[in-house]
mmCIF file of C-alpha atoms in Angstrom:
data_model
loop_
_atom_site.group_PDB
_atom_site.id
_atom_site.type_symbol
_atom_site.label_atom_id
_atom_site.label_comp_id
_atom_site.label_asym_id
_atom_site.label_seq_id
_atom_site.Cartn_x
_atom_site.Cartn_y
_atom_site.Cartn_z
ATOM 1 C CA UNK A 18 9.518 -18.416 0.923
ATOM 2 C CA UNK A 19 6.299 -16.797 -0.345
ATOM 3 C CA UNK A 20 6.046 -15.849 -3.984
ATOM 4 C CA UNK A 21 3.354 -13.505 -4.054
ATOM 5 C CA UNK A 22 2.995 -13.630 -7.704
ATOM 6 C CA UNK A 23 1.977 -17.070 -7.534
ATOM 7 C CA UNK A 24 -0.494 -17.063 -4.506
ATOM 8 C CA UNK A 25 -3.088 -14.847 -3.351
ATOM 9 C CA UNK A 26 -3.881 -11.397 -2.956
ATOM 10 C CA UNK A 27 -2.497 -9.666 0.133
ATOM 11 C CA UNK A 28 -6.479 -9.127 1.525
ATOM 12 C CA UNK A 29 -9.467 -10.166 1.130
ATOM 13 C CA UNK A 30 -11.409 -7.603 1.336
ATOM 14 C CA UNK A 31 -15.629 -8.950 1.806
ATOM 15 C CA UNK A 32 -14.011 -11.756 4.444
ATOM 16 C CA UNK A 33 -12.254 -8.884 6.476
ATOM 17 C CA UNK A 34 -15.228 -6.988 6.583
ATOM 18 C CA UNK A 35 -17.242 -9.673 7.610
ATOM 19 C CA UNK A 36 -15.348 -9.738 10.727
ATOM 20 C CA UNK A 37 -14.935 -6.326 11.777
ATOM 21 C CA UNK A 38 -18.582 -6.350 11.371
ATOM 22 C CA UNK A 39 -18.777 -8.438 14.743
ATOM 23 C CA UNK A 40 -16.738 -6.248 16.380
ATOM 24 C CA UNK A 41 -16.918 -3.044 18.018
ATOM 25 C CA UNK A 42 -14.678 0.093 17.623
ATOM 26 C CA UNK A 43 -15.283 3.680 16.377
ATOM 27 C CA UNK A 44 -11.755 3.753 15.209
ATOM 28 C CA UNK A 45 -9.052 1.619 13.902
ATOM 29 C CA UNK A 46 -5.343 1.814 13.147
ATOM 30 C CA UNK A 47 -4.070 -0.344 9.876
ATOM 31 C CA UNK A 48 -0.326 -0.475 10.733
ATOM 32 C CA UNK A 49 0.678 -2.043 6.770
ATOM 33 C CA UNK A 50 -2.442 -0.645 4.445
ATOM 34 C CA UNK A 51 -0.893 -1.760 1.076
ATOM 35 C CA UNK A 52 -4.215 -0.610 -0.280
ATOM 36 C CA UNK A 53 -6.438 2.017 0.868
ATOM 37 C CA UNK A 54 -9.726 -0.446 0.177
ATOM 38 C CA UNK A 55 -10.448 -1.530 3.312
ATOM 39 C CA UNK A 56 -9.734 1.965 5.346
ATOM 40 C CA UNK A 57 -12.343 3.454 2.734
ATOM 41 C CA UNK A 58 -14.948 0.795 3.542
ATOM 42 C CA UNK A 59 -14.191 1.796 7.291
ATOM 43 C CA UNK A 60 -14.708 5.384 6.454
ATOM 44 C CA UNK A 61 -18.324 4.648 4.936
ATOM 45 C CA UNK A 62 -18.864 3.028 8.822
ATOM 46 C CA UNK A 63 -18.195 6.571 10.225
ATOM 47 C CA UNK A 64 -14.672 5.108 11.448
ATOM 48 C CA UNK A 65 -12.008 7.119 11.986
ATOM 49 C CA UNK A 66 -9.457 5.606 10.271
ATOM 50 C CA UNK A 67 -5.279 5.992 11.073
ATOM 51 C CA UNK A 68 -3.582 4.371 8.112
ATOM 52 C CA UNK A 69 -0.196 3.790 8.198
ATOM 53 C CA UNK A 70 2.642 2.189 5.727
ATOM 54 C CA UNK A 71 6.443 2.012 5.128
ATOM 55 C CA UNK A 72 6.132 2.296 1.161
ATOM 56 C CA UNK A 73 5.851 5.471 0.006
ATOM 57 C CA UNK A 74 3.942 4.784 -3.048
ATOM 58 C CA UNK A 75 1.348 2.979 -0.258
ATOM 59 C CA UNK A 76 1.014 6.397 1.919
ATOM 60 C CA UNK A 77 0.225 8.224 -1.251
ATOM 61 C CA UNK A 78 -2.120 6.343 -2.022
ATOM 62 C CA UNK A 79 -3.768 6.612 1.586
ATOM 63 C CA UNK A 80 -3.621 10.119 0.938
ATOM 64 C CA UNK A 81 -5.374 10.381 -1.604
ATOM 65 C CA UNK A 82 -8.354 7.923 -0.620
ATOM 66 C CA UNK A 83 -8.109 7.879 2.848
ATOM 67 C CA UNK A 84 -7.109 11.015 4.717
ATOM 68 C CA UNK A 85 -9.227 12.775 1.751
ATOM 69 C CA UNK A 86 -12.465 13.513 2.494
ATOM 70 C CA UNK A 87 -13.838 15.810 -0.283
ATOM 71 C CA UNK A 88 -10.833 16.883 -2.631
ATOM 72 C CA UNK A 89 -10.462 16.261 -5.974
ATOM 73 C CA UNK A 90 -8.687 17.351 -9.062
ATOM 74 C CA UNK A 91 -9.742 20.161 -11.258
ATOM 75 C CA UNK A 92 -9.676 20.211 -14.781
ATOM 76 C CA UNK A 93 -6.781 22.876 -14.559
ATOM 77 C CA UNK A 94 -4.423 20.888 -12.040
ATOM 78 C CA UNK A 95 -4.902 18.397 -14.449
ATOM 79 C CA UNK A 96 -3.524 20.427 -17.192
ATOM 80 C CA UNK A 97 -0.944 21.579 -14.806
ATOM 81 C CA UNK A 98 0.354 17.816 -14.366
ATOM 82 C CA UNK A 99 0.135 16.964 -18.386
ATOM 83 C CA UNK A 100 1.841 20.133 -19.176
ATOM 84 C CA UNK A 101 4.610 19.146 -21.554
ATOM 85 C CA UNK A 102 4.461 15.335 -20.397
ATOM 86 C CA UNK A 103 6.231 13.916 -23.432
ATOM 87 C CA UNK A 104 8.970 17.051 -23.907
ATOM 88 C CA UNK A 105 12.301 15.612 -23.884
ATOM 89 C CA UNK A 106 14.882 17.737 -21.590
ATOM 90 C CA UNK A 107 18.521 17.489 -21.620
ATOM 91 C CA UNK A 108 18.921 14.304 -19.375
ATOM 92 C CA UNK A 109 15.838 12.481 -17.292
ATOM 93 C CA UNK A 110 16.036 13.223 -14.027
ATOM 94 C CA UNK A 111 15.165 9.922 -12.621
ATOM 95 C CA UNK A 112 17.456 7.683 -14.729
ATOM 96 C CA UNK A 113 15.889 4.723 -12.809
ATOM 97 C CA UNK A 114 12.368 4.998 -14.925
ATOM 98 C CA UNK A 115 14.732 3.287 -17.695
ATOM 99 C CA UNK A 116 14.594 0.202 -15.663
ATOM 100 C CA UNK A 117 10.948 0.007 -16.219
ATOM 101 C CA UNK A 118 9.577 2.103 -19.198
ATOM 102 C CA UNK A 119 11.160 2.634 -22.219
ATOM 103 C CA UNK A 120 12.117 6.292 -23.463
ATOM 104 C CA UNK A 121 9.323 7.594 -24.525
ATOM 105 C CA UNK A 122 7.542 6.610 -20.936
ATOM 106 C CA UNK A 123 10.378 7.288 -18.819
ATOM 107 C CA UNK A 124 10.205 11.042 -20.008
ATOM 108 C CA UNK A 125 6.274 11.244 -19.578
ATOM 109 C CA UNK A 126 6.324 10.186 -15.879
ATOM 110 C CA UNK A 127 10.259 12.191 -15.318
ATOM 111 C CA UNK A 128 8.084 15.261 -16.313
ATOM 112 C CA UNK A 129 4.483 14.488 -14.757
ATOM 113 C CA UNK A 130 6.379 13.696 -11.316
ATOM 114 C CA UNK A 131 7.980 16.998 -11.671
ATOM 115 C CA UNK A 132 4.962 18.796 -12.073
ATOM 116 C CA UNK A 133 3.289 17.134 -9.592
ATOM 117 C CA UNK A 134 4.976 18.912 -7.146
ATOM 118 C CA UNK A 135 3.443 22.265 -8.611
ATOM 119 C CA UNK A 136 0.331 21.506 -7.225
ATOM 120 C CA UNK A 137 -1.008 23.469 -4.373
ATOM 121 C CA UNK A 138 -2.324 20.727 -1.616
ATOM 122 C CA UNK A 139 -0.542 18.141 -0.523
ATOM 123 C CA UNK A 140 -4.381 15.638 -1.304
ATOM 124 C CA UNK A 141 -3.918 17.274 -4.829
ATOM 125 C CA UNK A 142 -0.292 16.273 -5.615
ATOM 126 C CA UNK A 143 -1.503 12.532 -3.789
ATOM 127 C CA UNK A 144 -4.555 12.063 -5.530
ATOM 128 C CA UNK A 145 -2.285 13.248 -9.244
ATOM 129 C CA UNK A 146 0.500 10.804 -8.467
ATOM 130 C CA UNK A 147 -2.336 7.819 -7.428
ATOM 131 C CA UNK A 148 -3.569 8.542 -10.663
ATOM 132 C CA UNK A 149 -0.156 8.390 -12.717
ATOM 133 C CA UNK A 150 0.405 5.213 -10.604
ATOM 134 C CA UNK A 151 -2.428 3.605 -12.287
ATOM 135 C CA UNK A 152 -1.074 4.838 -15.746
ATOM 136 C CA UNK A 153 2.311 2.797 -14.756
ATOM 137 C CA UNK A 154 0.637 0.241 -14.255
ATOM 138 C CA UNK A 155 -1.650 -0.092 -17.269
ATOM 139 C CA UNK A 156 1.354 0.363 -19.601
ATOM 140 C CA UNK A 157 3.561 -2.600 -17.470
ATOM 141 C CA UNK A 158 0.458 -5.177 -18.646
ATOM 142 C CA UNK A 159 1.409 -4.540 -22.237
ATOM 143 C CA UNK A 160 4.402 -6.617 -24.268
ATOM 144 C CA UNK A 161 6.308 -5.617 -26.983
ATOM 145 C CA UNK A 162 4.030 -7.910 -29.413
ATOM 146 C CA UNK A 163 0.268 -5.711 -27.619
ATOM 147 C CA UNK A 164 2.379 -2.262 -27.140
ATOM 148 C CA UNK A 165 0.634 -0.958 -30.445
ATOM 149 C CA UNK A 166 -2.700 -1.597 -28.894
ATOM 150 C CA UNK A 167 -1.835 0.697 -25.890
ATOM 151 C CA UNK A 168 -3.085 4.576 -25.141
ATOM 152 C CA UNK A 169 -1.203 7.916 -24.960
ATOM 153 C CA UNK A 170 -0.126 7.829 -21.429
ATOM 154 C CA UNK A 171 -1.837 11.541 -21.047
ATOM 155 C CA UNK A 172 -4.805 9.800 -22.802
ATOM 156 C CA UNK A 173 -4.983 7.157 -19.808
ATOM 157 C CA UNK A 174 -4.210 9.968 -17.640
ATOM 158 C CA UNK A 175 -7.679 11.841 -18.276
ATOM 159 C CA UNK A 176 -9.618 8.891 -19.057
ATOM 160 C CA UNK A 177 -8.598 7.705 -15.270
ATOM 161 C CA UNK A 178 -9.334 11.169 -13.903
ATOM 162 C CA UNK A 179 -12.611 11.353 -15.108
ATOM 163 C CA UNK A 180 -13.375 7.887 -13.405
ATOM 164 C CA UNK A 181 -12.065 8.591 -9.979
ATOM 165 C CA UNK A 182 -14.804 8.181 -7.520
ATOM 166 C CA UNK A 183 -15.605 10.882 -5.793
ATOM 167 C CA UNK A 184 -13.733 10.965 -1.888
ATOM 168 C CA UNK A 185 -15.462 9.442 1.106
ATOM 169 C CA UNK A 186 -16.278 11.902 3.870
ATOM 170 C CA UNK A 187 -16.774 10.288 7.047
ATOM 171 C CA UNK A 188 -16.249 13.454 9.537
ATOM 172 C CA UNK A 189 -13.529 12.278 10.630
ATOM 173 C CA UNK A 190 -9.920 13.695 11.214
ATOM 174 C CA UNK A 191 -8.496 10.655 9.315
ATOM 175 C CA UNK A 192 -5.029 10.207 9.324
ATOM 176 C CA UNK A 193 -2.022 8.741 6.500
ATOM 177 C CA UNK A 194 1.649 8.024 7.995
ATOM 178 C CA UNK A 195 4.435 6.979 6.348
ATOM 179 C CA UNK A 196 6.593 4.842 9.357
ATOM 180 C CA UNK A 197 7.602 1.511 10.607
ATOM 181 C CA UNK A 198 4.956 -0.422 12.094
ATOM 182 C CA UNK A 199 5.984 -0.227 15.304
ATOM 183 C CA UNK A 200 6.867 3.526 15.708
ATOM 184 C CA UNK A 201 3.057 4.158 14.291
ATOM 185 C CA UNK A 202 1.887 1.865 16.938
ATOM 186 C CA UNK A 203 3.678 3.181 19.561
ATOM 187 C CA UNK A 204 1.137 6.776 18.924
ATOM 188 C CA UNK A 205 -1.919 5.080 17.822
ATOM 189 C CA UNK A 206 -4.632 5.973 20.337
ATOM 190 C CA UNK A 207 -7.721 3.874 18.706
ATOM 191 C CA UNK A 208 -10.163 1.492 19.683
ATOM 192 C CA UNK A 209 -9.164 -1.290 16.898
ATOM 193 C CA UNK A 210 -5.512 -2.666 15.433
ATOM 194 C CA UNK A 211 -6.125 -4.398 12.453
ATOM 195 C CA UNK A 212 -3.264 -5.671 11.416
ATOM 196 C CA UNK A 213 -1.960 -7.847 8.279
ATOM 197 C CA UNK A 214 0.654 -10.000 8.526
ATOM 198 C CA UNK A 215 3.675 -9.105 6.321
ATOM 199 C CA UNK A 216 5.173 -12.443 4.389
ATOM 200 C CA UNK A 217 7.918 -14.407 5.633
ATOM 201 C CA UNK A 218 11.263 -13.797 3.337
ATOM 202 C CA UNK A 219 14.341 -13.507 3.012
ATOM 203 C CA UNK A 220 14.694 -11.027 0.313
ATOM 204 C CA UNK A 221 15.384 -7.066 0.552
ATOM 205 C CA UNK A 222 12.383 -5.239 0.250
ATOM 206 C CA UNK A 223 13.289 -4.130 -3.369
ATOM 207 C CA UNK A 224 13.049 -7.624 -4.244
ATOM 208 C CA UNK A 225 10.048 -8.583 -2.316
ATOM 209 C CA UNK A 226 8.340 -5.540 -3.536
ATOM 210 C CA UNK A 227 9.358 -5.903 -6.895
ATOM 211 C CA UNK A 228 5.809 -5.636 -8.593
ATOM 212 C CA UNK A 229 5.086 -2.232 -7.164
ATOM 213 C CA UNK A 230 9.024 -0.977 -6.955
ATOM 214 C CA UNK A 231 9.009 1.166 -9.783
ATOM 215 C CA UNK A 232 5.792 3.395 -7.985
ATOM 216 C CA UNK A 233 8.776 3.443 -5.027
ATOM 217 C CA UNK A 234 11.525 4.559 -7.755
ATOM 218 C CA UNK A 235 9.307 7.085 -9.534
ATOM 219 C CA UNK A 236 7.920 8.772 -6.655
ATOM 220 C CA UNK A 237 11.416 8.997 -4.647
ATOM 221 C CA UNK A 238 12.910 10.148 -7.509
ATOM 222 C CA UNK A 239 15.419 7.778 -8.167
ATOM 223 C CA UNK A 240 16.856 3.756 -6.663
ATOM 224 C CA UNK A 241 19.505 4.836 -4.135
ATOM 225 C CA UNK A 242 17.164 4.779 -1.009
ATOM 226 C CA UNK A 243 16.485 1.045 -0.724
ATOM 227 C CA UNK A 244 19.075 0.313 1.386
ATOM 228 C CA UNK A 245 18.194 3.188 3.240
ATOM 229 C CA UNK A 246 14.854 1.886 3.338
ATOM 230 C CA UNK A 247 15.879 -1.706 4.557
ATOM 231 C CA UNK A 248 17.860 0.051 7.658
ATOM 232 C CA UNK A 249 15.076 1.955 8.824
ATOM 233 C CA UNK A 250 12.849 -1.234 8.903
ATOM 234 C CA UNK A 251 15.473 -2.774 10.869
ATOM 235 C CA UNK A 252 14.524 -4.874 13.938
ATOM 236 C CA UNK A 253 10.943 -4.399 12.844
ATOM 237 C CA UNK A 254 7.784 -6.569 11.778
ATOM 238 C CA UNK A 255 8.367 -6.923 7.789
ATOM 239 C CA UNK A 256 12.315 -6.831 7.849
ATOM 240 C CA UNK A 257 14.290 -9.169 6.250
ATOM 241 C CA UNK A 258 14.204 -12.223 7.962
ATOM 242 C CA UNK A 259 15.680 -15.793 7.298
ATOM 243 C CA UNK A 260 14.215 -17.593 10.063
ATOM 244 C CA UNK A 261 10.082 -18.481 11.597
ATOM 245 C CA UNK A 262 11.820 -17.812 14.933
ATOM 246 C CA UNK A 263 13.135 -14.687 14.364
ATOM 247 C CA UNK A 264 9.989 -13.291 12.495
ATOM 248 C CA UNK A 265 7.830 -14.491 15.418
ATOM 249 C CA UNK A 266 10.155 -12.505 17.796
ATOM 250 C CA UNK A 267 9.592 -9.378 15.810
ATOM 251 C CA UNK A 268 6.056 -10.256 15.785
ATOM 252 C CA UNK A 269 5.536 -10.198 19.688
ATOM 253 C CA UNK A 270 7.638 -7.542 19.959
ATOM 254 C CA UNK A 271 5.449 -5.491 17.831
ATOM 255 C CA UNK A 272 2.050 -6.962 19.608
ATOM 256 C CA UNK A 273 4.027 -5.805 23.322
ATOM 257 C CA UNK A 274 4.015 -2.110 21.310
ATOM 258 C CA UNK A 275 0.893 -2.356 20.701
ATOM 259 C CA UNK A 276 -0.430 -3.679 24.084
ATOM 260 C CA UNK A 277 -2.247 -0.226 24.894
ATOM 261 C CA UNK A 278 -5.092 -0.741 22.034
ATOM 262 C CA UNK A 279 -8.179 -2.624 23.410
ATOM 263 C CA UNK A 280 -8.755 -5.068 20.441
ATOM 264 C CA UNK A 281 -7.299 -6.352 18.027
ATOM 265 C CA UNK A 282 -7.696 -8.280 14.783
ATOM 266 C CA UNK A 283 -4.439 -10.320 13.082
ATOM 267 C CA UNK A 284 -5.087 -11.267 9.775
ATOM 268 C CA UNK A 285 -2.831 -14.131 8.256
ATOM 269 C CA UNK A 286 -2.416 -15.794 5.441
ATOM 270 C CA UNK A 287 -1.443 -19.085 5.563
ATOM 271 C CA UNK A 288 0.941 -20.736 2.606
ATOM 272 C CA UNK A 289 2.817 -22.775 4.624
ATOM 273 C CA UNK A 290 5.656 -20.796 5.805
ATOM 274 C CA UNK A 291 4.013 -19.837 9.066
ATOM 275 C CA UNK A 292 0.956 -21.672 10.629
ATOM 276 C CA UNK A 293 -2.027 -20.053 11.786
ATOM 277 C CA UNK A 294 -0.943 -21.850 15.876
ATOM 278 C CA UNK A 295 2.259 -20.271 15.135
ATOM 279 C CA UNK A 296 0.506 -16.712 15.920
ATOM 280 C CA UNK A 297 -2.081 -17.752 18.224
ATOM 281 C CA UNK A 298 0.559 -19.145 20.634
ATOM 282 C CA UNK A 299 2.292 -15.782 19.743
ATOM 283 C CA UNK A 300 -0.663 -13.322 20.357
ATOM 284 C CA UNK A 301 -1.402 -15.448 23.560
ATOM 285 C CA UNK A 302 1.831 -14.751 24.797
ATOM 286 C CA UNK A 303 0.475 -10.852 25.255
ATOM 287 C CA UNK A 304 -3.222 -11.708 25.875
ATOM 288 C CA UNK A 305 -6.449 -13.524 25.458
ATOM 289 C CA UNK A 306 -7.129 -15.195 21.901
ATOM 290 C CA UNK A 307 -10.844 -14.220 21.668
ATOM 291 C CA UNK A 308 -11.464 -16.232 18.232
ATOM 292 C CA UNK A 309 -10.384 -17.369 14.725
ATOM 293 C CA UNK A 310 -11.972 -17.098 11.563
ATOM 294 C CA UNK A 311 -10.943 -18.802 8.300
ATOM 295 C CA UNK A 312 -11.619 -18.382 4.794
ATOM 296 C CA UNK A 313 -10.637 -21.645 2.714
ATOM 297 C CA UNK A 314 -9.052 -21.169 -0.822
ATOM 298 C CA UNK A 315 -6.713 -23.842 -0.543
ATOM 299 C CA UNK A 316 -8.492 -25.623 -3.758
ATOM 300 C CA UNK A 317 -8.063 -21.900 -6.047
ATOM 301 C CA UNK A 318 -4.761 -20.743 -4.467
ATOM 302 C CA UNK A 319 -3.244 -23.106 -2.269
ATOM 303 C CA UNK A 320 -3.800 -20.677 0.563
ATOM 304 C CA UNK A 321 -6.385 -20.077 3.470
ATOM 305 C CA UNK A 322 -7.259 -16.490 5.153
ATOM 306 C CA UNK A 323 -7.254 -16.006 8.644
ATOM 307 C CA UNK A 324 -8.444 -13.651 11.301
ATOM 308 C CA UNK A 325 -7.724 -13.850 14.779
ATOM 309 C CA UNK A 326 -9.219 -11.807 17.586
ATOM 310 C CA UNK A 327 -7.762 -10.557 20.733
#
């Protein structure tokens, strides 16, 4: 099984863009975009980019960076989503922020999410809550022993804000979804699929997403959706899935879906749970390997990147 906390990151960001550079396409579709790096580097190409992922807290963020080509937040919206961060009502809303922040915390982002939602554009309230995101996740690198070196969490807030580069405009109708990969497949009309493998495991999403899960918790409003969640990704490329031979079945089933966009580029990660001939012979079951790059960090992670075009 993968541990992602003890390998790699997800992308590699200058090695995928190496690639694409050899390739040509004047759009692309990124079926899992975890991060919204790579469609923004796409966006400086003049691509028109159709991001796309399952997580919630992952489409937000793609909402913010991607689909956003000039918006940003004013001094006043900002007041609007510190207003009374740190007032205590009579019971949190979301009693699931108690799981990851202690009181004080838990009743900053219970009333930030809140007024979130008073914001007028739907790029405001995503570019706010990719903001407060970042918060969470400066105050979850502190321990009880480096908590007293920590900010005000409306401190962070601003001093984030004022940071935020400004928004990418490519003039292009970009596009953010929040589906299963293969239903946003199925209605992708672009030149380009580039697609990242999701890990092999065996573990419900909460668990394999358990880094990020309390963006998932805090923006849903609570921890009663995961199963939910795991249903709807049923049968699809990042379920659950105990076994190389069923993964690789949802794998070609999702390259079939996909059979309508003229090129594609697979990029893999290779750990040891599933070899880099494992997809090859997979892709080639649909159509024409064209070629395979790698990018070697065996020696600094144990792992090695991979990029096949098709």
């Amino acid at each position: 099984m993968l541990d992602l906390t003890k390998t790699s990151p997800r992308n590699w960001l200058a090695f995928e863009l190496n690639v694409l550079r050899r390739l040509k396409f004047q759009s692309a579709a990124l079926p899992l975009c975890h991060t919204p790096a790579l469609g923004l580097y796409l966006k400086r190409w003049d691509i028109r980019v159709a991001a796309n992922d399952p997580l919630q807290s992952a489409w937000t963020k793609g909402v913010a960076e991607i689909l956003n080509n000039g918006e940003r937040l004013s001094a006043d919206e900002v007041n609007v989503v510190l207003e009374d961060a740190y007032v205590p009502r009579y019971k949190l809303n979301n009693q699931a922020l108690r799981n990851w922040f202690n009181e004080t915390d838990s009743w900053w982002f219970d009333n930030v999410r809140q007024n979130i939602d008073r914001l007028q554009t739907p790029v405001s309230r995503a570019v706010a809550a990719t903001i407060a995101m970042a918060a969470g996740d400066y105050v979850r690198t502190f321990t009880d022993d480096t908590m007293e070196l920590r900010q005000p969490l409306s401190n962070v807030f601003r001093r984030l804000w004022t940071i935020q580069p400004e928004p990418v405009n490519n003039g292009q109708n970009n596009t953010c979804q929040n589906r299963n990969v293969d239903d946003f497949l199925a209605e992708s009309r672009v030149d380009l699929m580039f697609l990242r493998l999701p890990p092999l495991h065996g573990q419900t999403h909460r668990s394999s997403h358990n880094r990020v899960a309390w963006r998932e918790e805090w923006l849903r409003g609570g921890n009663d959706f995961w199963d939910a969640f795991d249903a709807d990704q049923a049968g699809k490329l990042g379920m659950l899935t105990e076994t190389k031979s069923q993964y690789l079945h949802l794998l070609e089933r999702t390259f079939a879906i996909a059979g309508h966009i003229k090129t594609w580029a697979i990029a893999h990660l290779e750990d040891g749970s599933l070899s880099t001939q494992d997809v090859v012979d997979t892709i080639g079951r649909t159509r024409k390997v064209e070629a395979i790059y790698t990018k070697d960090f065996s020696e600094l992670t144990g792992t090695k990147a991979v990029i096949i075009t098709a």
